[in-house]
Structures are given as C-alpha cells and as structure tokens.
Coordinates of C-alpha atoms and ligand atoms in Angstrom, one line a residue:
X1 CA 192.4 109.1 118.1
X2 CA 191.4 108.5 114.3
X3 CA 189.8 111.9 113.1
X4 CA 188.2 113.3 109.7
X5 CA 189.1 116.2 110.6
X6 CA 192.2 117.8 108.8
X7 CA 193.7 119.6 111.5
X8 CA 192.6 118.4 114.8
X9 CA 193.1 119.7 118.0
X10 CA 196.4 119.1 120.4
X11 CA 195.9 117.2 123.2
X12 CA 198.3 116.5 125.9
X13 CA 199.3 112.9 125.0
X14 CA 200.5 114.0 122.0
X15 CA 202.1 116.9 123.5
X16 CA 203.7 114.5 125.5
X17 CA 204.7 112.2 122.2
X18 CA 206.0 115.6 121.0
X19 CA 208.3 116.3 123.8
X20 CA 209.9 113.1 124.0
X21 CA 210.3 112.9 119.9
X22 CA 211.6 116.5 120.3
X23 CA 214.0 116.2 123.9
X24 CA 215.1 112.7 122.1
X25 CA 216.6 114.5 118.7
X26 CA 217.9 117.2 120.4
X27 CA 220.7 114.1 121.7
X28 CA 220.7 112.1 118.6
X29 CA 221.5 115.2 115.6
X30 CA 224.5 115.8 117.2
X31 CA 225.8 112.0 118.2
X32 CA 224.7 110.9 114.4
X33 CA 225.2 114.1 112.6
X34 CA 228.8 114.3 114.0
X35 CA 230.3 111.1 112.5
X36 CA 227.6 110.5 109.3
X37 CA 228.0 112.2 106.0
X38 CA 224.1 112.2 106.0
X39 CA 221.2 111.7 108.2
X40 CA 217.6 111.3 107.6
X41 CA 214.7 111.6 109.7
X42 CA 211.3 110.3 108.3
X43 CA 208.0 111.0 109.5
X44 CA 205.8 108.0 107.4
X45 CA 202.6 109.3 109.0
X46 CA 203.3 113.7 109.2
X47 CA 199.9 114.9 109.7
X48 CA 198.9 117.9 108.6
X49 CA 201.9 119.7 109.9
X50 CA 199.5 122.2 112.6
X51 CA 197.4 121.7 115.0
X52 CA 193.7 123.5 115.9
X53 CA 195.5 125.9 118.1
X54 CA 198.7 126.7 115.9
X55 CA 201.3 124.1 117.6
X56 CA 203.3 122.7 115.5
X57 CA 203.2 118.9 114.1
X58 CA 206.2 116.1 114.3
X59 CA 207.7 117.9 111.1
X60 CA 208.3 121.3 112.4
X61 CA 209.5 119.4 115.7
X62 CA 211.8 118.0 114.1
X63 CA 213.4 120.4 111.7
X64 CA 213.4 122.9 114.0
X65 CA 215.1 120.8 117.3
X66 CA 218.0 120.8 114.4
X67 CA 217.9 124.4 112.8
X68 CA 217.7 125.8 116.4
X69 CA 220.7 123.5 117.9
X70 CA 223.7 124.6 119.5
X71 CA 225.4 122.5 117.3
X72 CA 223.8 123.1 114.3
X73 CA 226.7 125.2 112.7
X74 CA 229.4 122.9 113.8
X75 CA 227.6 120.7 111.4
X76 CA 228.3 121.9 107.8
X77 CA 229.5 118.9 106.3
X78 CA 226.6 116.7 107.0
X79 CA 223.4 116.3 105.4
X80 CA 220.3 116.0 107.1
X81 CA 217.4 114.9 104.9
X82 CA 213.3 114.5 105.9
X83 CA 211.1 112.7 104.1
X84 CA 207.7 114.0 105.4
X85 CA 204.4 111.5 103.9
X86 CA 201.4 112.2 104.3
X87 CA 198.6 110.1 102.3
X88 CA 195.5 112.2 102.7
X89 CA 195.5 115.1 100.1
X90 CA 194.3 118.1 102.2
X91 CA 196.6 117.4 105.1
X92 CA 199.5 116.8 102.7
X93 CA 198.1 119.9 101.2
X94 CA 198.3 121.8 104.8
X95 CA 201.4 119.6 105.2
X96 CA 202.8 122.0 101.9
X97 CA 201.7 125.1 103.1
X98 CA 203.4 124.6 106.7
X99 CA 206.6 123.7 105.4
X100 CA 206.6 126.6 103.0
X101 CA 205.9 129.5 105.8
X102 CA 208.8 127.5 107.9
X103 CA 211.2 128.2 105.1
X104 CA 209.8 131.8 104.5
X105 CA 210.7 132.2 108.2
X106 CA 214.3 130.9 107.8
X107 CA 216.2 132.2 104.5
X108 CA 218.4 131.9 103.7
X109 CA 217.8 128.4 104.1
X110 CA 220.9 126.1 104.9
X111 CA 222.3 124.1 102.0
X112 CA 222.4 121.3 103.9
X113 CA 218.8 120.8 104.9
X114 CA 216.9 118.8 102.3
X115 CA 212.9 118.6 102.5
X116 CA 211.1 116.3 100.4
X117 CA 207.3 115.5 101.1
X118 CA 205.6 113.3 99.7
X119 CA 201.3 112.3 99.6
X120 CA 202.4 108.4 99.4
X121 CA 200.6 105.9 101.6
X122 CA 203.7 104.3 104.2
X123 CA 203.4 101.3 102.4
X124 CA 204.1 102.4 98.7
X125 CA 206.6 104.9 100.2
X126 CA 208.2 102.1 102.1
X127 CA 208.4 100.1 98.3
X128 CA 209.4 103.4 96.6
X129 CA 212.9 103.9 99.6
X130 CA 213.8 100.2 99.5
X131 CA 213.9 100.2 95.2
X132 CA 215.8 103.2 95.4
X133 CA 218.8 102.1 97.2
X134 CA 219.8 99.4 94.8
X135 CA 221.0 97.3 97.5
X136 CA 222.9 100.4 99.1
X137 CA 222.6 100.6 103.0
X138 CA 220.3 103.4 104.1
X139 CA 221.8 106.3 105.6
X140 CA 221.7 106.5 109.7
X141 CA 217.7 106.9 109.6
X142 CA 215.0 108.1 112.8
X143 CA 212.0 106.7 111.3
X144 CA 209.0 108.0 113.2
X145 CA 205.7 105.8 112.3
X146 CA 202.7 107.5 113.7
X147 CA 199.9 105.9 112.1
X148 CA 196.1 106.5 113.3
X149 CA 195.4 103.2 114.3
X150 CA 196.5 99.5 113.5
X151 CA 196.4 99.6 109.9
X152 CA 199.5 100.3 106.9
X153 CA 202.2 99.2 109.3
X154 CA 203.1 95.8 108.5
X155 CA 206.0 94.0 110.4
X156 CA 207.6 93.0 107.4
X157 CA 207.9 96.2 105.3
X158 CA 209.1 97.9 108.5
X159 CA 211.7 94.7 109.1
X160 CA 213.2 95.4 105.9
X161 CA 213.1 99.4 106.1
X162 CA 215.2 98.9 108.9
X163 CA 217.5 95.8 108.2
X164 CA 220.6 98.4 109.4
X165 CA 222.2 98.8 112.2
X166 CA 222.0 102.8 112.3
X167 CA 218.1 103.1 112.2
X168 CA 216.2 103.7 115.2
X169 CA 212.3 103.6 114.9
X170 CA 209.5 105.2 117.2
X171 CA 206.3 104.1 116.3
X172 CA 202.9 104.1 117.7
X173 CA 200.9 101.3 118.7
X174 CA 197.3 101.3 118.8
X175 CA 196.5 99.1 122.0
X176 CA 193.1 100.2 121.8
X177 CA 192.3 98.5 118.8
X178 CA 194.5 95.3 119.9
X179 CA 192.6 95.0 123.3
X180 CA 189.1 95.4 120.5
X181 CA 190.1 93.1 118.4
X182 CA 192.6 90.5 118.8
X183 CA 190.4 87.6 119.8
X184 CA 187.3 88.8 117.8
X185 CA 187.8 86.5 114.9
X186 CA 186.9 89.5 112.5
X187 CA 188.2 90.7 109.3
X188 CA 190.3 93.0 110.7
X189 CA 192.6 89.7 111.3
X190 CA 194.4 89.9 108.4
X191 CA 195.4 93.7 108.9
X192 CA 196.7 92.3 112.8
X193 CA 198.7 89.8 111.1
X194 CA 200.5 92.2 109.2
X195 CA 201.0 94.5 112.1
X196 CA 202.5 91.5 114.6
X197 CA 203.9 89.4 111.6
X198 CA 201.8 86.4 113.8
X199 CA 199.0 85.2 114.5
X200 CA 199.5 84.7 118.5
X201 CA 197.2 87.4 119.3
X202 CA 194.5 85.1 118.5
X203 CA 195.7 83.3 121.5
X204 CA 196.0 86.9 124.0
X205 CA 193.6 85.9 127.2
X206 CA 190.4 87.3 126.5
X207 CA 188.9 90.6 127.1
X208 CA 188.1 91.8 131.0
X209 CA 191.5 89.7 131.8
X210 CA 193.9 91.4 133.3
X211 CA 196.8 89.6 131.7
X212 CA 195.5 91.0 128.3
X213 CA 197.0 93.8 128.3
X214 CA 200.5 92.6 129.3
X215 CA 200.7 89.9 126.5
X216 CA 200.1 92.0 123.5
X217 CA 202.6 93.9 124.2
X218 CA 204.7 91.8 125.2
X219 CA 204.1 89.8 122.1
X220 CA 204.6 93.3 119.7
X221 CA 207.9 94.1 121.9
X222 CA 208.9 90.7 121.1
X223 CA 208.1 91.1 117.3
X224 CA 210.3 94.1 117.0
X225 CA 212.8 92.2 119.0
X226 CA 213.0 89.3 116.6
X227 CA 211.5 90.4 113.0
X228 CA 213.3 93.7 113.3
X229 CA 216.3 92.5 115.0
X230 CA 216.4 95.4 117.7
X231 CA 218.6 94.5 120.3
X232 CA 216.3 97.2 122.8
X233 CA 213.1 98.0 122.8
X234 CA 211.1 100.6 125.6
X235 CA 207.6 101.4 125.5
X236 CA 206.1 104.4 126.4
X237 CA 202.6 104.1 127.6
X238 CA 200.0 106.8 127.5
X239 CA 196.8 107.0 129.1
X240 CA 193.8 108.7 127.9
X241 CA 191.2 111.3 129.5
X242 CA 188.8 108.2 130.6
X243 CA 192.1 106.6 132.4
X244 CA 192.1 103.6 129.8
X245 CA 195.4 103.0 127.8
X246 CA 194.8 104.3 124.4
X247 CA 198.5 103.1 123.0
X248 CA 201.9 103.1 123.3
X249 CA 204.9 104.1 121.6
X250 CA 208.1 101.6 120.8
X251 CA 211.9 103.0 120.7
X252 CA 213.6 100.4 118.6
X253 CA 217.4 100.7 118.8
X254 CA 220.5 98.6 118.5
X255 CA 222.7 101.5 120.2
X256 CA 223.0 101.5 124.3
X257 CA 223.6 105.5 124.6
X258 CA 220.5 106.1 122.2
X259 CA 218.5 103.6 124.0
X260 CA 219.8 105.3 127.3
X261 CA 219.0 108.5 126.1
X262 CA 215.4 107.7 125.3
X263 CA 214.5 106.3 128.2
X264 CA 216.4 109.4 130.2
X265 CA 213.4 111.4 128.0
X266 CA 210.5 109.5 129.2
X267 CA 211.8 109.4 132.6
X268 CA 211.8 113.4 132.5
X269 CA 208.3 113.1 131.3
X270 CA 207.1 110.5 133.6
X271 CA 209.3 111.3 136.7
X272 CA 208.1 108.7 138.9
X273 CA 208.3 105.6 136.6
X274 CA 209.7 106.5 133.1
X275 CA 207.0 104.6 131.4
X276 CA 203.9 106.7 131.1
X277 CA 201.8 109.6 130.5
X278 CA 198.3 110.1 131.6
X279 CA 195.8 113.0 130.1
X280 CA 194.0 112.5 133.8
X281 CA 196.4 113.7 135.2
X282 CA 197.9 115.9 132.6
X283 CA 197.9 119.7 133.9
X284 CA 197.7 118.8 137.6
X285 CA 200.1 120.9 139.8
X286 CA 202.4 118.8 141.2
X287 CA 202.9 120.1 144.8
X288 CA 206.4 118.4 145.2
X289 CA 209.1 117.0 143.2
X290 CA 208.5 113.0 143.7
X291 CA 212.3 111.1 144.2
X292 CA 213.0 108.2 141.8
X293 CA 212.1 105.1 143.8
X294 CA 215.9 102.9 143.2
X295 CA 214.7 99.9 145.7
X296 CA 213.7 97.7 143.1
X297 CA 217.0 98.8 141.0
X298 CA 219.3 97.9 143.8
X299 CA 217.0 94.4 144.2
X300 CA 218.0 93.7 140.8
X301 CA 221.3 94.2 140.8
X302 CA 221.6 91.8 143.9
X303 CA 219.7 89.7 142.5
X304 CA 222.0 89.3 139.1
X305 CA 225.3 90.5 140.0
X306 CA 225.0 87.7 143.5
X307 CA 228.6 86.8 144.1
X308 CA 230.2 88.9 141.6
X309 CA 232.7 91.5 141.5
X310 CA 232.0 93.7 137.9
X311 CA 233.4 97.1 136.9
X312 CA 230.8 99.9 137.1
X313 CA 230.8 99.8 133.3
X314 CA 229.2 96.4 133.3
X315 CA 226.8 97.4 135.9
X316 CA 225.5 100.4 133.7
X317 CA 225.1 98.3 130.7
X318 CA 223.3 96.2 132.6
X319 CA 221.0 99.0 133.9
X320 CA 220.3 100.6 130.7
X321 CA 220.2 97.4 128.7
X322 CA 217.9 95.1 130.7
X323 CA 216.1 97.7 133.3
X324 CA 213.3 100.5 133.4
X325 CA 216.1 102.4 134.8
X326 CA 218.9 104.9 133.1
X327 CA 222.6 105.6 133.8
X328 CA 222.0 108.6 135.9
X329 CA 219.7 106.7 138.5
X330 CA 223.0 104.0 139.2
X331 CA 225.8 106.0 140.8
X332 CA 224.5 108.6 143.6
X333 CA 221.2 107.3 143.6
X334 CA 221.4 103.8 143.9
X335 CA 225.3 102.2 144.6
X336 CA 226.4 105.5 146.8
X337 CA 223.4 104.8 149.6
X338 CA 223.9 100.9 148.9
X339 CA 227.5 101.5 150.0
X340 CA 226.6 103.8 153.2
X341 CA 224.5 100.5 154.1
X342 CA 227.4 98.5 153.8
X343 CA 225.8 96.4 151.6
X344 CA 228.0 96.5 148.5
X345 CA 232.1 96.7 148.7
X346 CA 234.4 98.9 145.9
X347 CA 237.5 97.7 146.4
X348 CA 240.4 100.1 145.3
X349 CA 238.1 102.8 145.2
X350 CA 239.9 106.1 146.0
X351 CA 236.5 108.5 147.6
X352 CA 233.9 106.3 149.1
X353 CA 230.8 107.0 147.3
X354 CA 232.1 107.8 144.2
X355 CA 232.3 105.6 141.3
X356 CA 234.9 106.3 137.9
X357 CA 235.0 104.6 135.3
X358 CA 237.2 101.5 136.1
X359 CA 235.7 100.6 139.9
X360 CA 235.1 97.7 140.9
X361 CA 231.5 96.4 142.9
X362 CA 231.7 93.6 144.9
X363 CA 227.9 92.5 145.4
X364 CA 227.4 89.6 148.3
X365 CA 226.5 86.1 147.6
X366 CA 222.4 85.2 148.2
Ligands
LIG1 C1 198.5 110.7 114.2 S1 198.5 111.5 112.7 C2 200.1 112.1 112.5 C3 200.5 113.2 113.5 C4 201.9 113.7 113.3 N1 202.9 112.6 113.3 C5 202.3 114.6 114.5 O1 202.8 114.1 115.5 O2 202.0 115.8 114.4 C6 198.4 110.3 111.5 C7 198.4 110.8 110.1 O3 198.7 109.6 109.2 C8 197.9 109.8 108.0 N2 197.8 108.5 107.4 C9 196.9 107.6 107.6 N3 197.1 106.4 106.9 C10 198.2 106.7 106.2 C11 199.0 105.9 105.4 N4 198.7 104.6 105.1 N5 200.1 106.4 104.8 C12 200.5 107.7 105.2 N6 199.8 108.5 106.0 C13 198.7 108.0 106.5 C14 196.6 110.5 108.5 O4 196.0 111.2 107.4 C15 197.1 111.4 109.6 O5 197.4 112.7 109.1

C-alpha cells in the first residue's frame, strides 16, 4: 500500500510481516550472534518507525526481539549493528524521534548495540556500504528491503550487497504492480528491468490468465536464485482485504537451519499451508486447530526417495531444502504413520516410530 501519509495505519498483513520478521530474529541473533564478532541487521526501507495506533515499525521490532532475548547477555562480545534508512525527510524525521524515546526507555544503553540512521534513498545507501568495505566481506547481515512498491530495488545492486555467504534478505515484492504492468509496454519498463534484472516479464501470459501470476514469481524466485546466488528461496504470500494478492515477501538464504527456521515462522502464521496470509480472513475465530495435511509430503518422498534406503538426515534436508514442508512435519507427522501403514521400512531401528539421527528409511520401488 503506497501512502502520503507519514504514519499510516497498521493493518494486519503487515502485522503479519511483523511477526514473521520478529519470530524469525528471535532464532537467527542467537545462531549468528553466538559465533560472529559482529552482526548487522539493515532495514533499507524503516518507515517512520510508528504506526497510527502506536505499534511499533520493523526498527523497534527488531532492536527490541534482541534487547529483550534470553540470550541477550550471554552475548557481550558481539556487536550487533542496524542501519535504519529512511529516504523521506519527515518519516526519517519520526524515524529519529522513535529511536530516541526507545533509548530514553533503555539506559543505560548496552555498549554493544550500535544505531545508525540514515535519510539515504536504498540505492545511494547500497553505493555508500559497498565503497566502504574496501573489498572487505560484509559482516553476517539480515537485510530487510521493504520498499512501497516496485521501484529502488534493482537486482543488481541487491546481487552485490549480498555477494556473501552470511546474508540473508527478506524483501517485499510488489505483485500488484507486476500483475499491472508487466506486459503493458509502458515506461515503467525500465524500472521492471531493474527489479527482475530481465526482461522475460514482457513475455508473462497476459492479464485475466491464470498462469500469470505463477510465472512472475516464479521468474523473480528464479532471479534471486541465479543473480543473487541463493541456494533457497520461500515466499510468503499475503492477500489483501478485497481477497487479491497484493505481494509477497522472499527469504533469500544460503543456510538450511535459517531457511528451516523461516519457513517453521510462516507455517505458525499460516498453519494450514505455510505460505500465506489473508486480511479476509485476518481476525476470524478459528473454531478448531486445523492438522497439517503431510499426504502430499509423504507423496513426495515416495516419489524421490523410490528404491532407496537414506538416513533420516538426508530425508530432512530434502524436506527443508526442496519442499513447502519443515523438519518438524517429517518425523511423528509424516514417517511414524507411514511406518504404522507398513509402507516404509527402518531397518536397525531400536523403537518403531521413532527416528534418531543415524536411521535408516527404506522407501519401496514405483
Ligand atoms: C512499507 S514502508 C516501510 C515499513 C517498515 N519497514 C515497517 O515494517 O515498519 C516503506 C518506506 O520506504 C520509504 N522509501 C520509499 N522509497 C525509498 C527509497 N528509495 N529509499 C529509502 N526509503 C524509501 C517510504 O518513505 C516508506 O516509509
């Protein structure tokens, strides 16, 4: 939703953006901030830092899921450092103010939090990080790009922002604007060419086609696949109040436990699927607690592990790596009731049903 507005209301998708950026740090500070001598989370699009109704923006999110975490203390040594941009004056302005009362609120502040914002559009900021490191690495990096629409987020700029291997990226995509534009020959071309580092979106089927929708994404997830050289990409779609898919967010990761980890977030906040959120349906009471469907997991994994005997290991690899699913959906709720049907065998197993590290899975020929 692009506003002129300089604080806007909260609705729920973004509520919903919030809770998986939030849920989602709450893992990675202590995995990263454990074994790094610094960390860095940047927010290249931070908003005004408040919402209409007081919540709090992406920046408070994220400093506070570390200041308030259990670990937080076992943590001296590292040094966690946000870069906060905002381009617009009076939400960088508001942006200021917010991070100020946050530090009022929490002297004496630690030594080893560092806050910079900055009122930089992405793109010069982008310029400004990569000159500074001199041909250093970048420290372990969560780059959050949250952009309102399509514009300022070129595929090249973010490709070389996140050349290594430590840097995970969530970032919006505005499929709205895609689905608007992508065969409509307009001047807004050049600013789509930027975004998918391609032209093929010229050649997406055209609007009213169902198949639309599927092959711009799949072309972006591609794009970070390839440009970016991320080994896993998820989306995350979300739905807005007139049931039409307003855009989703990409995890970008070249780490199996982040990428597990992620997708373990969306699935809490889409139980059913793991995939999406919808403001129709946002608020509803749900009467009972809906039970992961695993039929098309366990189809899968009959269908690619036909013949084979792997370790459970490999099979969760597989799982996260190549699946909607997570590593908590393959033991007890998939492989335990596959092996009361008889239809998978463990051999050397010591308790039926259960499944250490080190068992074996004998899946049956097609
Ligand atoms: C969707 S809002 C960010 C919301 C925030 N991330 C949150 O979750 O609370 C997008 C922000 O990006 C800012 N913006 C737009 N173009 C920009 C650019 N090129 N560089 C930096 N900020 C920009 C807008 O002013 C707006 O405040």
């Amino acid at each position: 939703m692009a506003t002129t507005e300089t604080i806007w209301p909260l609705e729920p998708h973004t509520a919903a953006k919030h809770q998986l950026l939030g849920q989602y740090l709450d893992a990675w500070y202590p995995i990263l901030g454990s074994f790094n001598k610094r960390v860095v989370f940047l927010d290249g699009f931070a908003g005004p830092g408040i919402y209409a109704g007081g919540e709090p923006g992406s920046p408070e999110i994220a400093l506070s899921r570390l200041l308030d975490h259990s670990a937080f203390q076992r943590m001296p040594n590292t040094e966690f450092v946000f870069v906060f941009n905002e381009r617009d004056k009076e939400r960088f302005d508001s942006l200021e103010n917010r991070v100020a009362t946050i530090r009022a609120s929490r002297q004496p502040w630690p030594s080893n939090v560092r806050v910079h914002t900055k009122n930089e559009s992405f793109v010069s900021l982008g310029e400004q990080m990569l000159s500074g490191l001199n041909g250093k690495s970048l420290a372990p990096t969560f780059a959050f790009l949250d952009p309102f629409g399509y514009k300022d987020v070129p595929i090249e700029l973010i490709q070389r922002l996140v050349k290594y291997r430590r840097i995970e990226l969530f970032i919006y995509w505005d499929y709205n604007s895609m689905n608007r534009f992508s065969t409509a020959g307009t001047a807004v071309d050049p600013h789509l060419e930027a975004l998918f580092g391609t032209d093929e979106f010229k050649s997406a089927p055209p609007a009213g086609d169902p198949k639309r929708k599927q092959f711009l994404h799949d072309l972006y997830q591609q794009q970070l696949r390839d440009v970016c050289g991320f080994d896993y990409v998820q989306s995350f779609e979300m739905v807005n109040a007139d049931n039409r898919t307003g855009y989703y967010l990409f995890f970008c990761t070249r780490d199996l436990t982040g990428f597990d980890r992620m997708k373990s977030v969306m699935w809490k906040v889409d139980p059913i699927g793991g995939r999406r959120f919808s403001d129709v349906l946002a608020g509803k009471t749900v009467l009972f607690q809906e039970e992961v469907d695993t039929a098309p997991l366990r189809a899968e994994l009959m269908e690619h592990f036909a013949g084979q005997t792997v370790s459970i290991q490999e099979i969760t690899n597989f799982v996260i790596g190549h699946t909607p699913y997570v590593s908590t959906h393959v033991k007890r709720k998939t492989l335990a009731p596959m092996q009361k049907d008889e239809v998978i065998a463990c051999p050397g197993q010591k308790t039926r049903g259960q499944f250490p590290d080190g068992t074996l899975v004998s899946f049956p020929a097609r």
